[in-house]
XYZ file of C-alpha atoms in Angstrom:
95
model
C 60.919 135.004 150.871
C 64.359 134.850 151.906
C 65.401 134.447 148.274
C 63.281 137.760 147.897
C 65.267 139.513 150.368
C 68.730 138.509 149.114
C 67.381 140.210 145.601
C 66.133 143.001 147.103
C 69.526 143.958 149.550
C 71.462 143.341 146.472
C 69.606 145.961 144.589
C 69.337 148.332 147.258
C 71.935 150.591 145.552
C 70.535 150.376 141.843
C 69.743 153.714 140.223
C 66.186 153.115 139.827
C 63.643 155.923 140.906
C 62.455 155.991 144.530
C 59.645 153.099 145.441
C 60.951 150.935 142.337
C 61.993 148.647 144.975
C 58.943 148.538 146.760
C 57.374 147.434 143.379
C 60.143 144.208 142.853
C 58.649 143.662 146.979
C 55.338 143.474 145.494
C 55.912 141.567 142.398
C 57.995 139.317 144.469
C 55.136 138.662 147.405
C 52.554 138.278 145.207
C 54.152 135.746 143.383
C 55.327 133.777 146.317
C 51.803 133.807 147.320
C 50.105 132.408 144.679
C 52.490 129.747 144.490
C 51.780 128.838 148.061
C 47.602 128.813 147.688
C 48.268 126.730 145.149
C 49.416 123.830 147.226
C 47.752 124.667 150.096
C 44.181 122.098 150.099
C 41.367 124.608 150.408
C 37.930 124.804 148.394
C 36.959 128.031 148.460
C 37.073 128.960 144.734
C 35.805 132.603 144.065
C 36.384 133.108 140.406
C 36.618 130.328 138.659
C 39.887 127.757 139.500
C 40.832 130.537 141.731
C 40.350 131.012 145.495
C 40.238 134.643 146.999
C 43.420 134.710 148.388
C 44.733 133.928 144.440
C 43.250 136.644 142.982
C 44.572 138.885 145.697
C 48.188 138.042 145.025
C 47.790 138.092 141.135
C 46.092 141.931 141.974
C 49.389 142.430 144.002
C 51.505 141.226 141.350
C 49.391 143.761 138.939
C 50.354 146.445 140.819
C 53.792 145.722 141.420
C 54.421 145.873 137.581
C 52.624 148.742 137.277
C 54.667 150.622 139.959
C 57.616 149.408 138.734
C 56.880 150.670 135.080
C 55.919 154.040 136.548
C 58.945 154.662 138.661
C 61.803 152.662 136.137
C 63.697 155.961 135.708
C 65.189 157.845 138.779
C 63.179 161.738 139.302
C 64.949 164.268 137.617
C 66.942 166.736 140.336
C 64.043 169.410 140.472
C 65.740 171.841 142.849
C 66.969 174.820 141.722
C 70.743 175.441 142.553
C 71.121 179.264 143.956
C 73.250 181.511 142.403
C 75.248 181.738 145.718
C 75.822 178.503 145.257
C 77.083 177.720 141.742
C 80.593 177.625 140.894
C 81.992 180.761 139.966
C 84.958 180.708 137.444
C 88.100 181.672 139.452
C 89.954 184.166 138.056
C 93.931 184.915 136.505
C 96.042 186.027 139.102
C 98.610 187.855 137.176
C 102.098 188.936 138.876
């Protein structure tokens, strides 16, 4: 997990829309998971080869992708910019 965190500080900048992050996390987790029940010595198999606590982080994983896909592209700026505050083109002074 500490690996995990180094990736995730060093893309706490990136342009990606808001929660993308939080998808990598999930991705990330769920992998890290899996890996571990995998070694770990316990016989409690749910579906098939794999034990409850598998299936949970390859659901995590799922959902991490999908997040990810849904949120790859930062939200378009949605507020409306009044007319007070827009730029106004200055005008010639002539002497």
């Amino acid at each position: 997990m500490l690996l995990a965190f180094a990736l995730l500080w060093r893309w706490r900048d990136h342009r990606h829309g808001t929660g993308w992050r939080f998808g990598v996390y999930l991705v990330l987790a769920g992998t890290e998971r899996f890996l571990v029940e995998i070694v770990r010595a316990k016989d409690d198999r749910l579906l098939g080869p794999f034990t409850l606590a598998q299936v949970t982080s390859l659901l995590l994983v799922a959902a991490g992708v999908w997040l990810m896909q849904r949120l790859r592209l930062p939200e378009p700026t949605t507020v409306a910019v009044p007319p007070a505050l827009r730029p106004q083109p200055q005008a010639q002074v002539t002497r």
